[in-house]
Short mmCIF file of C-alpha atoms in Angstrom, two decimals:
data_model
loop_
_atom_site.label_atom_id
_atom_site.label_comp_id
_atom_site.label_asym_id
_atom_site.label_seq_id
_atom_site.Cartn_x
_atom_site.Cartn_y
_atom_site.Cartn_z
CA MET B 1 -29.26 -15.89 -31.80
CA LEU B 2 -29.05 -19.68 -32.09
CA ARG B 3 -25.67 -19.40 -33.79
CA ASN B 4 -24.36 -17.22 -30.93
CA LEU B 5 -25.61 -19.71 -28.33
CA TYR B 6 -23.80 -22.46 -30.21
CA ARG B 7 -20.56 -20.45 -30.21
CA PHE B 8 -20.97 -19.64 -26.54
CA TYR B 9 -21.27 -23.35 -25.82
CA LEU B 10 -18.20 -24.20 -27.90
CA TYR B 11 -15.92 -21.63 -26.25
CA THR B 12 -17.22 -22.34 -22.74
CA VAL B 13 -16.45 -26.04 -22.97
CA TYR B 14 -13.16 -25.52 -24.83
CA ILE B 15 -11.79 -22.96 -22.35
CA ALA B 16 -13.01 -24.95 -19.34
CA LEU B 17 -11.21 -28.05 -20.61
CA LEU B 18 -8.01 -26.07 -21.19
CA VAL B 19 -8.14 -24.67 -17.65
CA PHE B 20 -8.78 -28.16 -16.24
CA VAL B 21 -5.78 -29.57 -18.13
CA ALA B 22 -3.59 -26.69 -16.90
CA VAL B 23 -4.58 -27.26 -13.24
CA ILE B 24 -3.98 -31.01 -13.38
CA THR B 25 -0.66 -30.48 -15.18
CA GLY B 26 0.33 -28.07 -12.41
CA ARG B 27 -0.49 -30.74 -9.83
CA LEU B 28 1.81 -33.19 -11.62
CA LEU B 29 4.62 -30.62 -11.90
CA ASN B 30 4.27 -29.85 -8.20
CA ALA B 31 4.86 -33.50 -7.34
CA LEU B 32 7.80 -33.83 -9.73
CA LEU B 33 9.52 -30.53 -8.88
CA SER B 34 9.25 -31.29 -5.16
CA LEU B 35 11.86 -33.99 -5.78
CA THR B 36 14.34 -31.39 -7.07
CA PRO B 37 16.41 -28.75 -5.21
CA LEU B 38 13.71 -26.21 -6.15
CA ARG B 39 11.74 -27.26 -3.09
CA GLY B 40 14.37 -25.51 -0.95
CA SER B 41 15.07 -26.12 2.69
CA TYR B 42 11.46 -25.95 3.82
CA GLY B 43 9.66 -27.72 0.99
CA TYR B 44 8.00 -31.11 1.23
CA ALA B 45 9.19 -33.94 -1.05
CA ALA B 46 6.31 -35.93 -2.55
CA SER B 47 6.19 -39.65 -1.83
CA GLN B 48 6.25 -42.28 -4.54
CA ALA B 49 2.52 -42.88 -4.15
CA GLU B 50 1.77 -39.17 -4.58
CA VAL B 51 3.88 -39.01 -7.72
CA VAL B 52 2.12 -42.04 -9.21
CA GLN B 53 -1.30 -40.64 -8.36
CA ALA B 54 -0.49 -37.27 -9.91
CA LEU B 55 0.96 -38.91 -13.03
CA VAL B 56 -2.04 -41.21 -13.58
CA PHE B 57 -4.48 -38.36 -13.05
CA ALA B 58 -2.56 -36.17 -15.52
CA VAL B 59 -2.37 -38.86 -18.22
CA VAL B 60 -6.08 -39.65 -17.92
CA THR B 61 -6.89 -35.94 -18.08
CA TRP B 62 -4.69 -35.37 -21.12
CA VAL B 63 -6.34 -38.23 -22.99
CA ILE B 64 -9.98 -37.49 -22.17
CA ALA B 65 -9.94 -33.70 -21.86
CA GLY B 66 -7.45 -33.43 -24.72
CA ALA B 67 -9.70 -35.42 -27.04
CA LEU B 68 -12.83 -33.48 -26.13
CA GLY B 69 -10.97 -30.18 -26.25
CA GLY B 70 -9.55 -31.04 -29.66
CA LEU B 71 -13.04 -31.89 -30.90
CA HIS B 72 -14.43 -28.55 -29.76
CA TYR B 73 -11.43 -26.74 -31.22
CA TRP B 74 -12.17 -28.40 -34.58
CA LEU B 75 -15.84 -27.40 -34.29
CA ILE B 76 -14.83 -23.81 -33.54
CA HIS B 77 -12.69 -23.61 -36.68
CA ARG B 78 -15.34 -25.33 -38.79
CA ASP B 79 -17.74 -22.61 -37.67
CA MET B 80 -15.15 -19.98 -38.60
CA ARG B 81 -14.71 -21.48 -42.07
CA SER B 82 -18.46 -21.56 -42.70
CA ASN B 83 -19.10 -18.08 -41.33
CA GLN B 84 -16.49 -15.35 -41.61
CA SER B 85 -18.00 -13.32 -38.77
CA ALA B 86 -17.33 -16.15 -36.30
CA GLY B 87 -13.62 -15.37 -36.23
CA THR B 88 -14.22 -11.74 -35.29
CA SER B 89 -17.21 -12.23 -33.01
CA ALA B 90 -17.55 -10.71 -29.54
CA ILE B 91 -17.97 -14.19 -28.02
CA ARG B 92 -14.60 -15.35 -29.32
CA SER B 93 -12.96 -12.11 -28.20
CA PHE B 94 -14.49 -12.36 -24.72
CA PHE B 95 -13.35 -15.91 -23.98
CA LEU B 96 -9.86 -15.56 -25.45
CA ASN B 97 -9.05 -12.16 -23.93
CA VAL B 98 -10.54 -12.73 -20.48
CA THR B 99 -8.85 -16.12 -20.09
CA GLU B 100 -5.54 -14.68 -21.29
CA ALA B 101 -5.80 -11.82 -18.81
CA VAL B 102 -6.51 -14.16 -15.88
CA ALA B 103 -3.69 -16.52 -16.91
CA ILE B 104 -1.02 -13.81 -17.11
CA ALA B 105 -2.34 -12.13 -13.93
CA ILE B 106 -1.70 -15.44 -12.11
CA ALA B 107 1.55 -16.47 -13.79
CA ALA B 108 3.34 -13.10 -13.57
CA PRO B 109 3.30 -12.65 -9.75
CA LEU B 110 3.87 -16.35 -9.11
CA ILE B 111 7.12 -16.26 -11.09
CA GLY B 112 8.18 -12.73 -10.17
CA PHE B 113 7.34 -12.64 -6.46
CA SER B 114 6.88 -16.23 -5.29
CA VAL B 115 9.92 -17.54 -7.17
CA PHE B 116 12.51 -14.83 -7.90
CA SER B 117 11.82 -12.42 -5.03
CA SER B 118 11.50 -15.26 -2.53
CA LEU B 119 14.78 -16.79 -3.69
CA GLY B 120 16.37 -13.35 -3.49
CA PHE B 121 15.37 -12.70 0.11
CA TYR B 122 15.10 -16.24 1.48
CA GLY B 123 17.60 -18.64 -0.05
CA GLY B 124 15.90 -21.80 1.20
CA THR B 125 12.37 -20.95 0.08
CA ASP B 126 10.16 -23.45 -1.76
CA ALA B 127 10.10 -22.41 -5.43
CA ALA B 128 8.66 -25.70 -6.70
CA SER B 129 5.01 -25.07 -5.79
CA PRO B 130 4.57 -21.61 -7.36
CA LEU B 131 6.60 -22.57 -10.42
CA SER B 132 4.56 -25.74 -11.00
CA TYR B 133 1.33 -23.75 -11.38
CA ALA B 134 2.87 -20.70 -13.06
CA LEU B 135 4.28 -22.70 -15.99
CA PRO B 136 0.91 -24.20 -17.09
CA ALA B 137 -0.74 -20.78 -16.71
CA LEU B 138 1.99 -19.22 -18.84
CA THR B 139 1.59 -21.98 -21.44
CA LEU B 140 -2.17 -21.42 -21.49
CA PHE B 141 -1.56 -17.71 -22.04
CA GLY B 142 0.80 -18.42 -24.94
CA LEU B 143 -1.65 -20.80 -26.66
CA LEU B 144 -4.55 -18.38 -26.36
CA GLU B 145 -2.44 -15.45 -27.56
CA TRP B 146 -1.43 -17.47 -30.62
CA GLU B 147 -5.07 -18.32 -31.23
CA ARG B 148 -6.16 -14.70 -30.76
CA ARG B 149 -3.68 -13.49 -33.35
CA ARG B 150 -5.09 -15.84 -36.00
CA THR B 151 -8.02 -13.50 -36.54
CA GLU B 152 -8.39 -9.73 -36.36
CA MET B 153 -11.14 -8.31 -34.18
CA GLN B 154 -13.36 -5.84 -36.03
CA SER B 155 -16.68 -5.36 -34.24
CA ARG B 156 -16.95 -2.79 -31.46
CA ALA B 157 -17.81 -5.37 -28.80
CA ALA B 158 -14.90 -7.61 -29.81
CA LEU B 159 -12.47 -4.69 -29.77
CA ALA B 160 -13.84 -3.59 -26.38
CA PHE B 161 -12.98 -6.98 -24.81
CA GLN B 162 -9.57 -6.96 -26.48
CA ARG B 163 -8.77 -3.46 -25.18
CA LEU B 164 -10.05 -4.36 -21.73
CA HIS B 165 -7.53 -7.20 -21.71
CA LEU B 166 -4.56 -5.31 -23.14
CA TYR B 167 -4.94 -2.06 -21.20
CA GLY B 168 -6.26 -3.69 -18.02
CA VAL B 169 -3.39 -6.16 -17.73
CA GLN B 170 -0.93 -3.35 -18.47
CA ILE B 171 -2.23 -1.51 -15.38
CA PHE B 172 -1.84 -4.65 -13.25
CA LEU B 173 1.68 -5.16 -14.56
CA LEU B 174 2.56 -1.54 -13.74
CA SER B 175 1.50 -2.18 -10.14
CA TYR B 176 3.67 -5.33 -10.10
CA VAL B 177 6.61 -3.28 -11.42
CA SER B 178 6.04 -0.77 -8.62
CA PHE B 179 6.08 -3.42 -5.87
CA ALA B 180 9.12 -5.11 -7.39
CA CYS B 181 10.99 -1.81 -7.65
CA PHE B 182 10.44 -1.08 -3.96
CA ASN B 183 11.67 -4.59 -3.14
CA VAL B 184 14.80 -4.42 -5.29
CA VAL B 185 16.29 -0.90 -5.32
CA ARG B 186 17.21 -0.65 -1.63
CA PRO B 187 18.92 -4.08 -1.41
CA LEU B 188 20.62 -3.44 -4.75
CA VAL B 189 22.13 -0.12 -3.61
CA ASP B 190 23.05 -1.65 -0.26
CA GLY B 191 24.71 -4.63 -1.92
CA VAL B 192 26.60 -2.72 -4.61
CA ILE B 193 27.76 0.27 -2.54
CA PHE B 194 27.82 -0.99 1.05
CA GLY B 195 28.35 -4.73 0.49
CA GLY B 196 25.01 -5.63 2.06
CA ASN B 197 26.10 -4.40 5.50
CA VAL B 198 22.90 -2.43 6.13
CA ALA B 199 20.70 -5.51 5.69
CA LEU B 200 23.04 -7.68 7.78
CA GLU B 201 23.17 -5.19 10.65
CA GLN B 202 19.41 -4.78 10.60
CA CYS B 203 18.89 -8.55 10.62
CA ARG B 204 21.25 -9.03 13.56
CA SER B 205 19.77 -6.21 15.60
CA TYR B 206 16.13 -7.12 14.99
CA ALA B 207 16.29 -10.92 14.83
CA GLY B 208 19.11 -11.34 17.34
CA VAL B 209 20.89 -13.96 15.22
CA SER B 210 24.41 -14.01 13.85
CA ASP B 211 24.00 -16.18 10.71
CA CYS B 212 22.08 -13.60 8.66
CA GLN B 213 22.57 -13.65 4.89
CA ALA B 214 22.50 -10.71 2.52
CA PRO B 215 19.85 -10.82 -0.24
CA ASN B 216 20.72 -12.53 -3.51
CA LEU B 217 20.85 -9.60 -5.92
CA PHE B 218 20.75 -11.78 -9.03
CA TYR B 219 17.29 -13.18 -8.29
CA LEU B 220 15.98 -9.77 -7.24
CA ILE B 221 17.14 -8.14 -10.47
CA VAL B 222 15.76 -10.98 -12.60
CA GLY B 223 12.40 -10.65 -10.85
CA LEU B 224 12.26 -6.92 -11.53
CA LEU B 225 13.28 -7.37 -15.18
CA TRP B 226 10.61 -10.06 -15.55
CA PHE B 227 7.86 -7.60 -14.61
CA VAL B 228 9.36 -4.77 -16.66
CA ALA B 229 9.57 -7.02 -19.74
CA LEU B 230 5.91 -8.07 -19.42
CA TRP B 231 4.79 -4.48 -18.83
CA ILE B 232 6.68 -3.13 -21.85
CA GLY B 233 5.54 -6.14 -23.89
CA TYR B 234 1.90 -5.31 -23.25
CA GLY B 235 2.62 -1.71 -24.19
CA TRP B 236 4.08 -2.98 -27.46
CA LEU B 237 0.85 -4.93 -28.13
CA VAL B 238 -1.20 -1.71 -28.14
CA ARG B 239 1.32 0.34 -30.11
CA ASP B 240 -0.97 0.44 -33.18
CA ASP B 241 -4.31 0.69 -31.39
CA LYS B 242 -6.58 3.27 -33.03
CA ALA B 243 -8.69 4.01 -29.94
CA ARG B 244 -7.37 7.56 -29.68
CA LEU B 245 -9.27 8.72 -26.59
CA LEU B 246 -8.76 5.55 -24.56
CA ARG B 247 -5.09 5.33 -25.43
CA LEU B 248 -4.35 8.96 -24.57
CA ILE B 249 -6.34 8.87 -21.32
CA LEU B 250 -4.78 5.67 -19.96
CA HIS B 251 -1.26 6.53 -21.05
CA GLY B 252 -1.69 10.06 -19.71
CA ALA B 253 -2.95 8.69 -16.37
CA SER B 254 0.01 6.32 -16.18
CA PHE B 255 2.34 9.22 -16.98
CA ALA B 256 0.78 11.08 -14.04
CA TYR B 257 1.35 7.97 -11.90
CA GLY B 258 5.06 8.20 -12.71
CA VAL B 259 5.17 11.93 -11.97
CA GLY B 260 3.59 11.18 -8.59
CA PHE B 261 6.39 8.79 -7.70
CA LEU B 262 8.97 11.33 -8.87
CA LEU B 263 7.49 13.86 -6.47
CA ALA B 264 7.45 11.24 -3.70
CA GLY B 265 11.16 10.62 -4.24
CA ILE B 266 11.87 14.35 -4.09
CA PHE B 267 9.76 14.59 -0.91
CA PHE B 268 11.78 11.90 0.90
CA ALA B 269 15.07 13.37 -0.35
CA ALA B 270 14.01 16.81 0.90
CA GLN B 271 13.26 15.32 4.31
CA LEU B 272 16.79 13.94 4.47
CA LEU B 273 18.20 17.39 3.70
CA ILE B 274 15.98 19.20 6.20
CA LEU B 275 16.32 16.75 9.12
CA PRO B 276 19.86 17.92 10.12
CA LEU B 277 18.52 21.47 10.47
CA PHE B 278 16.34 20.17 13.32
CA ASN B 279 19.20 18.13 14.84
CA THR B 280 17.56 14.82 13.90
CA PRO B 281 19.69 13.32 11.09
CA ALA B 282 18.55 10.03 9.58
CA ALA B 283 20.59 6.83 9.90
CA LEU B 284 21.59 4.77 6.87
CA VAL B 285 19.18 2.02 7.91
CA ASP B 286 16.33 4.56 7.59
CA ILE B 287 17.25 4.98 3.92
CA LEU B 288 18.28 1.50 2.76
CA GLY B 289 16.97 -0.86 5.43
CA ALA B 290 13.79 -2.93 5.33
CA GLY B 291 10.79 -0.67 5.88
CA ALA B 292 12.97 2.44 5.51
CA GLN B 293 10.93 5.58 6.17
CA TYR B 294 13.20 7.83 4.08
CA ASP B 295 13.71 5.60 1.05
CA PHE B 296 13.88 8.17 -1.75
CA LEU B 297 15.72 6.02 -4.29
CA SER B 298 12.92 3.53 -4.97
CA PRO B 299 10.15 6.04 -5.79
CA LEU B 300 12.59 8.28 -7.65
CA LEU B 301 13.88 5.53 -9.95
CA LEU B 302 10.39 4.09 -10.42
CA GLY B 303 9.08 7.54 -11.33
CA VAL B 304 11.85 8.10 -13.86
CA LEU B 305 11.22 4.68 -15.45
CA VAL B 306 7.45 5.17 -15.73
CA VAL B 307 7.68 8.76 -16.98
CA VAL B 308 10.26 7.90 -19.64
CA VAL B 309 8.34 4.86 -20.92
CA TYR B 310 4.98 6.58 -21.13
CA TYR B 311 6.57 9.70 -22.59
CA ARG B 312 7.88 7.55 -25.43
CA TRP B 313 4.51 5.86 -25.93
CA LEU B 314 2.67 9.18 -25.96
CA LYS B 315 5.28 10.51 -28.39
CA ARG B 316 4.51 7.58 -30.67
CA ALA B 317 0.81 8.44 -30.49
CA ALA B 318 1.67 12.01 -31.51
CA ARG B 319 3.70 10.74 -34.49
CA GLU B 320 0.65 8.72 -35.55
CA GLY B 321 -1.41 11.90 -35.64
CA MET B 322 -3.55 11.18 -32.57
CA ILE B 323 -2.55 14.45 -30.92
CA ASP B 324 -0.48 17.46 -31.89
CA GLU B 325 3.05 17.11 -30.51
CA ASP B 326 3.11 20.62 -29.04
CA VAL B 327 -0.24 20.02 -27.34
CA LEU B 328 1.09 16.72 -25.96
CA ILE B 329 4.12 18.42 -24.39
CA LEU B 330 1.89 21.06 -22.84
CA MET B 331 -0.48 18.37 -21.58
CA GLU B 332 2.43 16.64 -19.83
CA ILE B 333 3.51 19.97 -18.34
CA ALA B 334 -0.06 20.51 -17.11
CA ILE B 335 -0.07 17.09 -15.42
CA ALA B 336 3.21 17.84 -13.66
CA ASP B 337 1.90 21.31 -12.78
CA VAL B 338 -1.25 20.02 -11.06
CA LEU B 339 0.53 17.26 -9.13
CA SER B 340 3.33 19.61 -8.04
CA ALA B 341 0.73 22.16 -6.96
CA ALA B 342 -1.01 19.49 -4.87
CA SER B 343 2.27 18.79 -3.04
CA PHE B 344 3.05 22.49 -2.59
CA TRP B 345 -0.32 23.50 -1.21
CA TRP B 346 -0.56 20.37 0.94
CA GLY B 347 2.72 21.41 2.51
CA CYS B 348 1.41 24.94 3.04
CA GLY B 349 -1.65 23.51 4.76
CA ASN B 350 0.52 21.37 7.03
CA LEU B 351 2.65 24.39 7.91
CA LEU B 352 -0.46 26.35 8.88
CA TYR B 353 -1.75 23.44 10.96
CA ASN B 354 1.59 23.15 12.76
CA LEU B 355 1.53 26.89 13.40
CA PHE B 356 -1.95 26.70 14.93
CA GLN B 357 -0.91 23.74 17.06
CA THR B 358 2.14 25.67 18.23
CA LEU B 359 0.05 28.69 19.24
CA THR B 360 -2.46 26.52 21.11
CA PRO B 361 -0.65 23.22 21.85
CA ILE B 362 -3.66 21.04 22.64
CA PRO B 363 -3.03 18.18 23.27
CA ASN B 364 0.60 18.90 22.34
CA ALA B 365 2.75 20.97 20.02
CA PRO B 366 4.03 19.48 16.73
CA ASP B 367 7.38 17.74 16.88
CA ALA B 368 10.36 18.27 14.59
CA LYS B 369 9.32 15.52 12.17
CA SER B 370 5.97 17.23 11.60
CA TRP B 371 7.73 20.45 10.57
CA VAL B 372 10.20 18.51 8.42
CA ALA B 373 7.41 16.68 6.56
CA ALA B 374 5.49 19.92 5.94
CA LEU B 375 8.57 21.70 4.60
CA ALA B 376 9.47 18.69 2.44
CA PHE B 377 6.02 18.77 0.80
CA VAL B 378 6.56 22.44 -0.07
CA VAL B 379 10.04 21.75 -1.45
CA ALA B 380 8.78 18.80 -3.53
CA GLY B 381 6.12 21.03 -5.06
CA LEU B 382 8.28 24.08 -5.77
CA GLY B 383 8.47 23.09 -9.43
CA TYR B 384 4.78 23.96 -9.66
CA ILE B 385 5.58 27.69 -9.81
CA PRO B 386 7.77 27.67 -12.97
CA LEU B 387 5.51 25.05 -14.58
CA ASP B 388 2.43 27.19 -13.97
CA LEU B 389 4.14 30.32 -15.27
CA SER B 390 5.30 28.41 -18.35
CA LEU B 391 1.71 27.40 -19.15
CA LEU B 392 0.57 30.98 -18.53
CA ARG B 393 3.11 32.42 -20.97
CA ARG B 394 2.44 29.78 -23.63
CA ASN B 395 -1.29 30.42 -23.38
CA ALA B 396 -0.71 34.14 -23.84
CA ARG B 397 1.42 33.55 -26.96
CA GLU B 398 -0.24 30.47 -28.48
CA ALA B 399 -3.80 30.22 -27.19
CA ALA B 400 -4.82 27.79 -29.93
CA THR B 401 -2.18 25.26 -28.80
CA ALA B 402 -1.85 25.90 -25.08
CA GLY B 403 -5.48 26.80 -24.34
CA GLY B 404 -6.63 23.25 -23.60
CA PRO B 405 -3.80 22.21 -21.23
CA ARG B 406 -3.84 25.61 -19.51
CA ARG B 407 -7.59 25.48 -19.01
CA GLY B 408 -7.37 21.93 -17.64
CA ALA B 409 -4.69 22.89 -15.12
CA VAL B 410 -6.48 26.06 -14.00
CA LEU B 411 -9.86 24.36 -13.61
CA ALA B 412 -8.31 21.43 -11.73
CA LEU B 413 -6.61 23.76 -9.24
CA LEU B 414 -9.67 26.00 -9.01
CA GLY B 415 -11.86 22.99 -8.28
CA GLY B 416 -9.41 21.71 -5.68
CA GLY B 417 -9.36 25.13 -4.03
CA ILE B 418 -13.16 25.34 -3.90
CA LEU B 419 -13.41 21.85 -2.38
CA ALA B 420 -10.75 22.66 0.22
CA LEU B 421 -12.47 25.94 1.04
CA ALA B 422 -15.90 24.34 1.45
CA ILE B 423 -14.82 21.21 3.33
CA GLY B 424 -12.27 22.98 5.51
CA GLY B 425 -14.63 25.82 6.37
CA ALA B 426 -17.49 23.48 7.24
CA THR B 427 -15.21 21.30 9.38
CA ALA B 428 -13.74 24.25 11.29
CA LEU B 429 -17.16 25.79 11.95
CA TYR B 430 -18.57 22.43 13.02
CA ALA B 431 -15.79 21.86 15.58
CA TRP B 432 -15.95 25.44 16.89
CA MET B 433 -19.75 25.68 17.16
CA THR B 434 -20.17 22.32 18.91
CA ALA B 435 -17.55 23.40 21.45
CA LEU B 436 -19.29 26.76 21.85
CA LEU B 437 -22.60 25.02 22.55
CA GLY B 438 -21.06 22.74 25.16
CA SER B 439 -21.16 19.56 23.04
CA ALA B 440 -17.56 19.48 21.86
CA ILE B 441 -16.31 16.54 19.83
CA THR B 442 -13.19 14.63 20.84
CA ASN B 443 -10.02 16.65 20.12
CA TRP B 444 -12.10 19.49 18.73
CA GLN B 445 -9.12 21.85 18.71
CA ILE B 446 -7.19 19.54 16.37
CA VAL B 447 -10.23 19.18 14.10
CA MET B 448 -10.77 22.94 14.06
CA HIS B 449 -7.10 23.64 13.29
CA THR B 450 -7.15 21.09 10.47
CA GLY B 451 -10.31 22.59 8.99
CA LEU B 452 -9.06 26.15 9.38
CA ALA B 453 -5.74 25.38 7.68
CA THR B 454 -7.58 23.64 4.84
CA PHE B 455 -9.99 26.57 4.52
CA ILE B 456 -7.18 29.14 4.28
CA VAL B 457 -5.31 27.12 1.65
CA GLY B 458 -8.52 26.64 -0.32
CA LEU B 459 -9.27 30.36 -0.10
CA PHE B 460 -5.88 31.27 -1.54
CA LEU B 461 -6.03 28.57 -4.21
CA ALA B 462 -9.57 29.38 -5.31
CA GLY B 463 -8.90 33.13 -5.28
CA ILE B 464 -5.71 32.90 -7.33
CA TYR B 465 -7.12 30.59 -10.00
CA LEU B 466 -10.51 32.26 -10.18
CA TRP B 467 -8.64 35.46 -11.03
CA PHE B 468 -6.53 33.62 -13.63
CA ALA B 469 -9.60 31.94 -15.10
CA ARG B 470 -11.44 35.25 -15.52
CA ARG B 471 -8.36 37.08 -16.79
CA GLU B 472 -7.62 34.41 -19.40
CA HIS B 473 -11.30 33.80 -20.28
CA LEU B 474 -11.09 30.14 -19.25
CA LEU B 475 -14.57 29.91 -17.70
CA GLY B 476 -17.17 28.82 -20.25
CA LEU B 477 -16.84 29.29 -23.99
CA ARG B 478 -14.85 32.10 -25.47
CA HIS B 479 -16.90 35.06 -26.71
CA LYS B 480 -17.78 34.92 -30.35
CA GLN B 481 -16.19 37.38 -32.65
CA GLN B 482 -18.16 40.57 -32.91
CA THR B 483 -19.81 41.23 -36.22
CA THR B 484 -17.65 43.38 -38.43
CA THR B 485 -18.68 45.21 -41.57
CA ALA B 486 -16.05 45.53 -44.27
CA VAL B 487 -16.32 48.04 -47.11
CA LEU B 488 -14.74 47.42 -50.47
CA PRO B 489 -11.78 49.69 -51.37
CA ALA B 490 -12.59 52.92 -53.19
CA ASP B 491 -10.47 52.18 -56.25
CA GLU B 492 -12.38 48.95 -56.75
CA ALA B 493 -15.68 50.76 -56.40
CA THR B 494 -14.78 53.21 -59.20
CA ASN B 495 -14.48 50.32 -61.65
CA ASP B 496 -18.11 49.43 -61.02
CA VAL B 497 -20.69 52.06 -61.96
CA SER B 498 -23.33 50.66 -59.63
CA ALA B 499 -20.92 50.78 -56.67
CA SER B 500 -20.11 54.48 -57.13
CA SER B 501 -23.27 55.57 -55.38
CA THR B 502 -23.86 52.64 -53.03
CA GLU B 503 -21.52 51.29 -50.39
CA ILE B 504 -20.90 47.58 -50.97
CA VAL B 505 -21.10 45.60 -47.73
CA ALA B 506 -19.14 42.35 -47.48
CA PRO B 507 -20.15 39.34 -45.36
CA SER B 508 -19.42 39.85 -41.67
CA THR B 509 -17.52 36.58 -41.16
CA ILE B 510 -14.63 34.81 -42.85
CA GLU B 511 -16.90 31.80 -43.43
CA GLY B 512 -19.31 34.03 -45.38
CA VAL B 513 -16.47 35.31 -47.56
CA LEU B 514 -15.39 31.74 -48.32
CA ASP B 515 -18.97 30.77 -49.19
CA GLU B 516 -19.19 33.63 -51.70
CA LEU B 517 -15.83 32.67 -53.17
CA LEU B 518 -16.93 29.05 -53.63
CA ALA B 519 -20.21 30.21 -55.14
CA GLY B 520 -18.28 32.29 -57.70
CA LYS B 521 -19.77 35.59 -56.57
CA ILE B 522 -16.37 37.18 -55.90
CA THR B 523 -12.84 36.67 -57.18
CA ARG B 524 -9.90 35.26 -55.26
CA ASP B 525 -8.34 38.71 -54.81
CA GLU B 526 -11.60 40.15 -53.51
CA ALA B 527 -11.87 37.30 -51.02
CA ALA B 528 -8.30 37.91 -49.85
CA GLU B 529 -9.00 41.64 -49.38
CA ARG B 530 -12.10 40.96 -47.30
CA ILE B 531 -10.43 38.28 -45.15
CA HIS B 532 -7.55 40.65 -44.41
CA ALA B 533 -10.05 43.34 -43.47
CA LEU B 534 -11.92 41.00 -41.12
CA SER B 535 -8.72 39.84 -39.45
CA HIS B 536 -7.26 43.38 -39.31
CA VAL B 537 -4.14 42.26 -41.16
CA PRO B 538 -2.68 44.56 -43.86
CA VAL B 539 -2.79 43.27 -47.40
CA SER B 540 0.62 42.20 -48.68
CA VAL B 541 2.03 43.90 -51.76
CA GLY B 542 1.82 40.72 -53.78
CA HIS B 543 -1.96 40.65 -53.41
CA GLN B 544 -2.61 44.25 -54.42
CA GLU B 545 -3.69 45.07 -57.95
#
């Protein structure tokens, strides 16, 4: 206990001094970089007095905090030399991993968004301030990562903090990649194919100015690649992690995240194809402009990127023996099946709601865009039908392999159907009964139509998958094999005088046969005969006497 308190003190002071040095160094860099073109057109140039003050403060900090930090660093390593467990302790893992995670979570968006994206969209932006604090944070991250790699974490608590850092930051970086992708893809397509005319026309029409500038594609691409490199780098750090369940769950969830964006891209593309049928075609600015409501390229490309990357990482896990490769493929199909089904049935529910609103247009009937969105959801989820049938066929042929993914998909859709049925039914009855009793809620017809549409979809969904679940025996545990009695062959009985008058009964399970074989009570050929009898498989010629 006392030794742990001592280590806690050492790491607390050491990390606090490092953070203090990083902040003061950032203050100095801010003053110095403000004198360079990085401050842009709107930045403030530091005065001579401010530069001197920042420099003096930094030098004093480096001397005092550096000396004290170096002393505590020496004490930390002396403790590690005297006690081998100190290098793999949970305290060391906590301070190194948490500080690393915070440092990269600060440095990554400062460089990617505040520097590269800002320079891409606004040429005269101030890049000095974010860069001055991002560089010390990035340096702090590098030093702590080097220190972390000097020892290997072994205890459960230490590994828990390390995995929290590696997997947690990977999730944050994936969100940064998503934001960057939505910022970059539209301007990139506009600049490469249309010469940036969409952005220029939108700027002139909205801002009413004539000196608009197209985005700088170089900075936008560099910003996106920066986030992608960090995200893939963190994935590389966990490539050999042995936490099977955690690795498969988080990578599987991220794979589902990518599938969701793929479906979103298909949804927006379907809207573009359906809109002309309702005489409301979309303009180019609605696809590639800022805030475009039919931007299908960004989610589509992001979905492809995420799905491909996590497919490769899950494939690596399968090669390491964490999961059977066939089961992995079926698991990925099940994920796509459930998400596609959600889109399909959501669209069906919207179509029903629009139909109810058309029959009783209170307060008004649905417009063309409402019908387009509902149809687009159905189109985006059409892949659910072949995916579901594929799982059904595989489960019928290879229940041992496909049983788990098929059961997961069926239970997920059955549960969703039951929830929709219960919530939708209760909502519809609530709106109708309050109106019947003269205490109607606001817009009770809309609420009732929404609940009724949800109830009908839930009824279909629950009915279909309850039937599948019962038909495929997916509810509860499978029934145990019925007890079977196997009788030894007659020709074998004639060789044994005692068996000529008494029927010899074999064990009723394959496990019992194997136990007798291991105990030496029966021969190998006898065991083979009995196993074939239990499994109702004919004995091959090579095994007959």
